[in-house]
mmCIF file of N, CA, C and O in Angstrom:
data_model
loop_
_atom_site.group_PDB
_atom_site.id
_atom_site.type_symbol
_atom_site.label_atom_id
_atom_site.label_comp_id
_atom_site.label_asym_id
_atom_site.label_seq_id
_atom_site.Cartn_x
_atom_site.Cartn_y
_atom_site.Cartn_z
ATOM 1 N N GLU A 1 12.972 -5.270 -5.703
ATOM 2 C CA GLU A 1 13.402 -6.643 -5.902
ATOM 3 C C GLU A 1 12.225 -7.590 -5.689
ATOM 4 O O GLU A 1 11.361 -7.347 -4.861
ATOM 5 N N LYS A 2 12.265 -8.678 -6.442
ATOM 6 C CA LYS A 2 11.251 -9.710 -6.242
ATOM 7 C C LYS A 2 11.534 -10.431 -4.931
ATOM 8 O O LYS A 2 12.689 -10.634 -4.567
ATOM 9 N N PRO A 3 10.495 -10.847 -4.220
ATOM 10 C CA PRO A 3 10.722 -11.618 -2.990
ATOM 11 C C PRO A 3 11.153 -13.048 -3.313
ATOM 12 O O PRO A 3 11.038 -13.498 -4.458
ATOM 13 N N VAL A 4 11.614 -13.740 -2.325
ATOM 14 C CA VAL A 4 12.006 -15.138 -2.503
ATOM 15 C C VAL A 4 10.768 -15.997 -2.729
ATOM 16 O O VAL A 4 9.633 -15.567 -2.496
ATOM 17 N N TYR A 5 10.987 -17.230 -3.160
ATOM 18 C CA TYR A 5 9.914 -18.170 -3.461
ATOM 19 C C TYR A 5 8.924 -18.280 -2.308
ATOM 20 O O TYR A 5 9.308 -18.360 -1.144
ATOM 21 N N ASN A 6 7.638 -18.300 -2.666
ATOM 22 C CA ASN A 6 6.540 -18.517 -1.716
ATOM 23 C C ASN A 6 6.341 -17.353 -0.745
ATOM 24 O O ASN A 6 5.746 -17.530 0.310
ATOM 25 N N ILE A 7 6.845 -16.187 -1.057
ATOM 26 C CA ILE A 7 6.673 -14.996 -0.230
ATOM 27 C C ILE A 7 6.007 -13.920 -1.080
ATOM 28 O O ILE A 7 6.292 -13.787 -2.269
ATOM 29 N N LEU A 8 5.094 -13.149 -0.487
ATOM 30 C CA LEU A 8 4.469 -12.018 -1.158
ATOM 31 C C LEU A 8 5.084 -10.730 -0.637
ATOM 32 O O LEU A 8 5.449 -10.640 0.533
ATOM 33 N N LYS A 9 5.180 -9.740 -1.509
ATOM 34 C CA LYS A 9 5.761 -8.455 -1.134
ATOM 35 C C LYS A 9 4.753 -7.354 -1.458
ATOM 36 O O LYS A 9 4.169 -7.331 -2.540
ATOM 37 N N CYS A 10 4.552 -6.440 -0.510
ATOM 38 C CA CYS A 10 3.625 -5.331 -0.689
ATOM 39 C C CYS A 10 4.399 -4.020 -0.821
ATOM 40 O O CYS A 10 5.194 -3.684 0.052
ATOM 41 N N ASN A 11 4.174 -3.305 -1.929
ATOM 42 C CA ASN A 11 4.713 -1.969 -2.113
ATOM 43 C C ASN A 11 3.556 -0.988 -2.005
ATOM 44 O O ASN A 11 2.459 -1.269 -2.500
ATOM 45 N N TYR A 12 3.778 0.147 -1.376
ATOM 46 C CA TYR A 12 2.719 1.137 -1.221
ATOM 47 C C TYR A 12 3.323 2.535 -1.278
ATOM 48 O O TYR A 12 4.507 2.734 -1.049
ATOM 49 N N ASP A 13 2.471 3.494 -1.627
ATOM 50 C CA ASP A 13 2.920 4.875 -1.680
ATOM 51 C C ASP A 13 1.706 5.791 -1.568
ATOM 52 O O ASP A 13 0.582 5.378 -1.851
ATOM 53 N N SER A 14 1.956 7.027 -1.159
ATOM 54 C CA SER A 14 0.901 8.005 -0.992
ATOM 55 C C SER A 14 1.298 9.332 -1.601
ATOM 56 O O SER A 14 2.477 9.670 -1.653
ATOM 57 N N GLY A 15 0.298 10.057 -2.028
ATOM 58 C CA GLY A 15 0.497 11.432 -2.470
ATOM 59 C C GLY A 15 -0.160 12.349 -1.455
ATOM 60 O O GLY A 15 -1.320 12.147 -1.088
ATOM 61 N N PHE A 16 0.568 13.344 -0.977
ATOM 62 C CA PHE A 16 0.083 14.239 0.077
ATOM 63 C C PHE A 16 0.071 15.668 -0.442
ATOM 64 O O PHE A 16 1.075 16.152 -0.952
ATOM 65 N N ASP A 17 -1.074 16.342 -0.339
ATOM 66 C CA ASP A 17 -1.204 17.733 -0.755
ATOM 67 C C ASP A 17 -1.025 18.625 0.468
ATOM 68 O O ASP A 17 -1.862 18.613 1.370
ATOM 69 N N ASN A 18 0.074 19.377 0.502
ATOM 70 C CA ASN A 18 0.363 20.245 1.653
ATOM 71 C C ASN A 18 -0.700 21.307 1.886
ATOM 72 O O ASN A 18 -0.936 21.724 3.023
ATOM 73 N N MET A 19 -1.337 21.772 0.827
ATOM 74 C CA MET A 19 -2.328 22.839 0.942
ATOM 75 C C MET A 19 -3.638 22.354 1.559
ATOM 76 O O MET A 19 -4.212 23.023 2.406
ATOM 77 N N THR A 20 -4.110 21.190 1.121
ATOM 78 C CA THR A 20 -5.416 20.697 1.576
ATOM 79 C C THR A 20 -5.319 19.585 2.607
ATOM 80 O O THR A 20 -6.297 19.293 3.290
ATOM 81 N N GLY A 21 -4.168 18.921 2.685
ATOM 82 C CA GLY A 21 -4.018 17.778 3.581
ATOM 83 C C GLY A 21 -4.626 16.507 3.028
ATOM 84 O O GLY A 21 -4.647 15.480 3.703
ATOM 85 N N GLN A 22 -5.112 16.549 1.786
ATOM 86 C CA GLN A 22 -5.716 15.357 1.187
ATOM 87 C C GLN A 22 -4.652 14.319 0.831
ATOM 88 O O GLN A 22 -3.536 14.663 0.464
ATOM 89 N N VAL A 23 -5.049 13.071 0.927
ATOM 90 C CA VAL A 23 -4.136 11.960 0.701
ATOM 91 C C VAL A 23 -4.759 10.981 -0.293
ATOM 92 O O VAL A 23 -5.902 10.564 -0.123
ATOM 93 N N ILE A 24 -4.006 10.613 -1.318
ATOM 94 C CA ILE A 24 -4.404 9.548 -2.240
ATOM 95 C C ILE A 24 -3.289 8.515 -2.205
ATOM 96 O O ILE A 24 -2.114 8.851 -2.324
ATOM 97 N N SER A 25 -3.669 7.263 -2.026
ATOM 98 C CA SER A 25 -2.670 6.214 -1.808
ATOM 99 C C SER A 25 -2.983 4.975 -2.626
ATOM 100 O O SER A 25 -4.116 4.763 -3.043
ATOM 101 N N GLY A 26 -1.954 4.152 -2.810
ATOM 102 C CA GLY A 26 -2.141 2.893 -3.513
ATOM 103 C C GLY A 26 -1.155 1.846 -3.045
ATOM 104 O O GLY A 26 -0.153 2.164 -2.415
ATOM 105 N N TRP A 27 -1.462 0.598 -3.346
ATOM 106 C CA TRP A 27 -0.586 -0.503 -2.971
ATOM 107 C C TRP A 27 -0.700 -1.609 -4.017
ATOM 108 O O TRP A 27 -1.658 -1.683 -4.762
ATOM 109 N N ILE A 28 0.321 -2.441 -4.066
ATOM 110 C CA ILE A 28 0.324 -3.609 -4.941
ATOM 111 C C ILE A 28 1.104 -4.729 -4.254
ATOM 112 O O ILE A 28 2.123 -4.482 -3.614
ATOM 113 N N VAL A 29 0.579 -5.928 -4.351
ATOM 114 C CA VAL A 29 1.221 -7.117 -3.765
ATOM 115 C C VAL A 29 1.634 -8.022 -4.912
ATOM 116 O O VAL A 29 0.819 -8.348 -5.781
ATOM 117 N N ARG A 30 2.904 -8.419 -4.917
ATOM 118 C CA ARG A 30 3.448 -9.289 -5.974
ATOM 119 C C ARG A 30 4.055 -10.552 -5.364
ATOM 120 O O ARG A 30 4.511 -10.545 -4.228
ATOM 121 N N ASP A 31 4.058 -11.599 -6.192
ATOM 122 C CA ASP A 31 4.672 -12.854 -5.753
ATOM 123 C C ASP A 31 6.133 -12.920 -6.194
ATOM 124 O O ASP A 31 6.663 -11.954 -6.748
ATOM 125 N N HIS A 32 6.770 -14.071 -5.988
ATOM 126 C CA HIS A 32 8.190 -14.238 -6.305
ATOM 127 C C HIS A 32 8.486 -14.165 -7.801
ATOM 128 O O HIS A 32 9.629 -13.993 -8.196
ATOM 129 N N LEU A 33 7.462 -14.282 -8.639
ATOM 130 C CA LEU A 33 7.643 -14.153 -10.082
ATOM 131 C C LEU A 33 7.440 -12.702 -10.553
ATOM 132 O O LEU A 33 7.598 -12.403 -11.725
ATOM 133 N N GLY A 34 7.039 -11.847 -9.620
ATOM 134 C CA GLY A 34 6.778 -10.457 -9.969
ATOM 135 C C GLY A 34 5.356 -10.219 -10.452
ATOM 136 O O GLY A 34 5.022 -9.124 -10.896
ATOM 137 N N GLU A 35 4.507 -11.231 -10.362
ATOM 138 C CA GLU A 35 3.122 -11.104 -10.808
ATOM 139 C C GLU A 35 2.272 -10.433 -9.747
ATOM 140 O O GLU A 35 2.349 -10.787 -8.561
ATOM 141 N N ALA A 36 1.449 -9.491 -10.167
ATOM 142 C CA ALA A 36 0.554 -8.792 -9.242
ATOM 143 C C ALA A 36 -0.539 -9.742 -8.768
ATOM 144 O O ALA A 36 -1.173 -10.431 -9.566
ATOM 145 N N LYS A 37 -0.741 -9.798 -7.470
ATOM 146 C CA LYS A 37 -1.763 -10.661 -6.873
ATOM 147 C C LYS A 37 -2.930 -9.842 -6.317
ATOM 148 O O LYS A 37 -4.076 -10.238 -6.412
ATOM 149 N N TYR A 38 -2.630 -8.730 -5.673
ATOM 150 C CA TYR A 38 -3.636 -7.841 -5.088
ATOM 151 C C TYR A 38 -3.177 -6.409 -5.302
ATOM 152 O O TYR A 38 -1.980 -6.138 -5.306
ATOM 153 N N TRP A 39 -4.106 -5.489 -5.447
ATOM 154 C CA TRP A 39 -3.758 -4.081 -5.592
ATOM 155 C C TRP A 39 -4.985 -3.241 -5.285
ATOM 156 O O TRP A 39 -6.107 -3.734 -5.264
ATOM 157 N N GLY A 40 -4.751 -1.976 -5.057
ATOM 158 C CA GLY A 40 -5.856 -1.070 -4.805
ATOM 159 C C GLY A 40 -5.371 0.345 -4.585
ATOM 160 O O GLY A 40 -4.165 0.608 -4.496
ATOM 161 N N SER A 41 -6.329 1.244 -4.510
ATOM 162 C CA SER A 41 -6.035 2.632 -4.201
ATOM 163 C C SER A 41 -7.185 3.192 -3.390
ATOM 164 O O SER A 41 -8.295 2.641 -3.391
ATOM 165 N N VAL A 42 -6.919 4.292 -2.695
ATOM 166 C CA VAL A 42 -7.932 4.858 -1.816
ATOM 167 C C VAL A 42 -7.605 6.314 -1.524
ATOM 168 O O VAL A 42 -6.443 6.701 -1.502
ATOM 169 N N GLU A 43 -8.650 7.106 -1.328
ATOM 170 C CA GLU A 43 -8.477 8.440 -0.768
ATOM 171 C C GLU A 43 -8.599 8.255 0.740
ATOM 172 O O GLU A 43 -9.663 7.923 1.247
ATOM 173 N N VAL A 44 -7.516 8.432 1.437
ATOM 174 C CA VAL A 44 -7.466 8.132 2.866
ATOM 175 C C VAL A 44 -8.139 9.213 3.698
ATOM 176 O O VAL A 44 -8.555 8.979 4.809
ATOM 177 N N GLY A 45 -8.285 10.405 3.167
ATOM 178 C CA GLY A 45 -8.848 11.516 3.930
ATOM 179 C C GLY A 45 -7.747 12.476 4.311
ATOM 180 O O GLY A 45 -6.700 12.520 3.678
ATOM 181 N N GLY A 46 -7.968 13.228 5.346
ATOM 182 C CA GLY A 46 -7.000 14.236 5.754
ATOM 183 C C GLY A 46 -5.827 13.671 6.531
ATOM 184 O O GLY A 46 -5.903 12.611 7.143
ATOM 185 N N ALA A 47 -4.728 14.403 6.462
ATOM 186 C CA ALA A 47 -3.526 14.066 7.227
ATOM 187 C C ALA A 47 -2.773 15.355 7.505
ATOM 188 O O ALA A 47 -3.039 16.383 6.899
ATOM 189 N N HIS A 48 -1.831 15.282 8.430
ATOM 190 C CA HIS A 48 -1.056 16.455 8.817
ATOM 191 C C HIS A 48 0.374 16.444 8.313
ATOM 192 O O HIS A 48 1.066 17.455 8.389
ATOM 193 N N SER A 49 0.827 15.280 7.796
ATOM 194 C CA SER A 49 2.211 15.191 7.338
ATOM 195 C C SER A 49 2.367 14.008 6.386
ATOM 196 O O SER A 49 1.547 13.083 6.392
ATOM 197 N N PRO A 50 3.441 14.024 5.590
ATOM 198 C CA PRO A 50 3.715 12.870 4.730
ATOM 199 C C PRO A 50 3.921 11.571 5.519
ATOM 200 O O PRO A 50 3.502 10.509 5.089
ATOM 201 N N LEU A 51 4.532 11.661 6.701
ATOM 202 C CA LEU A 51 4.730 10.468 7.526
ATOM 203 C C LEU A 51 3.389 9.869 7.944
ATOM 204 O O LEU A 51 3.205 8.646 7.914
ATOM 205 N N GLU A 52 2.450 10.722 8.300
ATOM 206 C CA GLU A 52 1.121 10.234 8.672
ATOM 207 C C GLU A 52 0.443 9.554 7.483
ATOM 208 O O GLU A 52 -0.215 8.527 7.640
ATOM 209 N N THR A 53 0.624 10.101 6.278
ATOM 210 C CA THR A 53 0.009 9.489 5.095
ATOM 211 C C THR A 53 0.578 8.101 4.838
ATOM 212 O O THR A 53 -0.166 7.169 4.538
ATOM 213 N N GLU A 54 1.880 7.951 4.959
ATOM 214 C CA GLU A 54 2.507 6.647 4.744
ATOM 215 C C GLU A 54 2.037 5.642 5.794
ATOM 216 O O GLU A 54 1.822 4.467 5.482
ATOM 217 N N SER A 55 1.878 6.083 7.014
ATOM 218 C CA SER A 55 1.392 5.199 8.081
ATOM 219 C C SER A 55 -0.037 4.757 7.812
ATOM 220 O O SER A 55 -0.388 3.589 7.982
ATOM 221 N N LYS A 56 -0.873 5.699 7.380
ATOM 222 C CA LYS A 56 -2.275 5.375 7.106
ATOM 223 C C LYS A 56 -2.409 4.353 5.982
ATOM 224 O O LYS A 56 -3.182 3.414 6.084
ATOM 225 N N ILE A 57 -1.657 4.531 4.894
ATOM 226 C CA ILE A 57 -1.789 3.597 3.779
ATOM 227 C C ILE A 57 -1.225 2.229 4.130
ATOM 228 O O ILE A 57 -1.747 1.209 3.693
ATOM 229 N N LEU A 58 -0.181 2.180 4.941
ATOM 230 C CA LEU A 58 0.343 0.886 5.377
ATOM 231 C C LEU A 58 -0.727 0.130 6.156
ATOM 232 O O LEU A 58 -0.996 -1.046 5.890
ATOM 233 N N ILE A 59 -1.380 0.794 7.085
ATOM 234 C CA ILE A 59 -2.448 0.156 7.872
ATOM 235 C C ILE A 59 -3.592 -0.264 6.959
ATOM 236 O O ILE A 59 -4.118 -1.376 7.062
ATOM 237 N N PHE A 60 -3.984 0.607 6.035
ATOM 238 C CA PHE A 60 -5.079 0.289 5.122
ATOM 239 C C PHE A 60 -4.736 -0.911 4.245
ATOM 240 O O PHE A 60 -5.557 -1.813 4.057
ATOM 241 N N ALA A 61 -3.532 -0.943 3.691
ATOM 242 C CA ALA A 61 -3.122 -2.068 2.847
ATOM 243 C C ALA A 61 -3.125 -3.371 3.638
ATOM 244 O O ALA A 61 -3.596 -4.399 3.142
ATOM 245 N N ILE A 62 -2.620 -3.342 4.855
ATOM 246 C CA ILE A 62 -2.621 -4.547 5.700
ATOM 247 C C ILE A 62 -4.049 -5.014 5.953
ATOM 248 O O ILE A 62 -4.342 -6.207 5.870
ATOM 249 N N GLN A 63 -4.946 -4.085 6.233
ATOM 250 C CA GLN A 63 -6.359 -4.452 6.464
ATOM 251 C C GLN A 63 -6.983 -5.080 5.229
ATOM 252 O O GLN A 63 -7.703 -6.069 5.322
ATOM 253 N N GLN A 64 -6.719 -4.516 4.052
ATOM 254 C CA GLN A 64 -7.279 -5.053 2.819
ATOM 255 C C GLN A 64 -6.746 -6.445 2.500
ATOM 256 O O GLN A 64 -7.476 -7.322 2.051
ATOM 257 N N ILE A 65 -5.459 -6.650 2.743
ATOM 258 C CA ILE A 65 -4.862 -7.968 2.513
ATOM 259 C C ILE A 65 -5.431 -8.987 3.498
ATOM 260 O O ILE A 65 -5.700 -10.123 3.146
ATOM 261 N N TRP A 66 -5.635 -8.572 4.717
ATOM 262 C CA TRP A 66 -6.221 -9.452 5.749
ATOM 263 C C TRP A 66 -7.602 -9.922 5.323
ATOM 264 O O TRP A 66 -7.955 -11.085 5.473
ATOM 265 N N ILE A 67 -8.393 -9.004 4.756
ATOM 266 C CA ILE A 67 -9.761 -9.335 4.306
ATOM 267 C C ILE A 67 -9.684 -10.368 3.193
ATOM 268 O O ILE A 67 -10.400 -11.302 3.099
#
C-alpha cells in the first residue's frame, strides 16, 4: 500500500543461499504517490539464517537513508 501524504515507505528484501550463507539484498523507498525516491542493493556478506539476512538489510537500508 502507498503511505499517507508526506510519509515515505521503505520496502526491503533479501535472498539467502543456504549452502553458502551469501546474502543479496535490496530496498526501495516510495512516497505517497508511489514514486521511487531512493533505492539500492548490496551483497551483505555471510549470514546464518534468513532472519539474520532480513535484519542486516533493514539496518543497511536505514543507514543508507540516513546518509
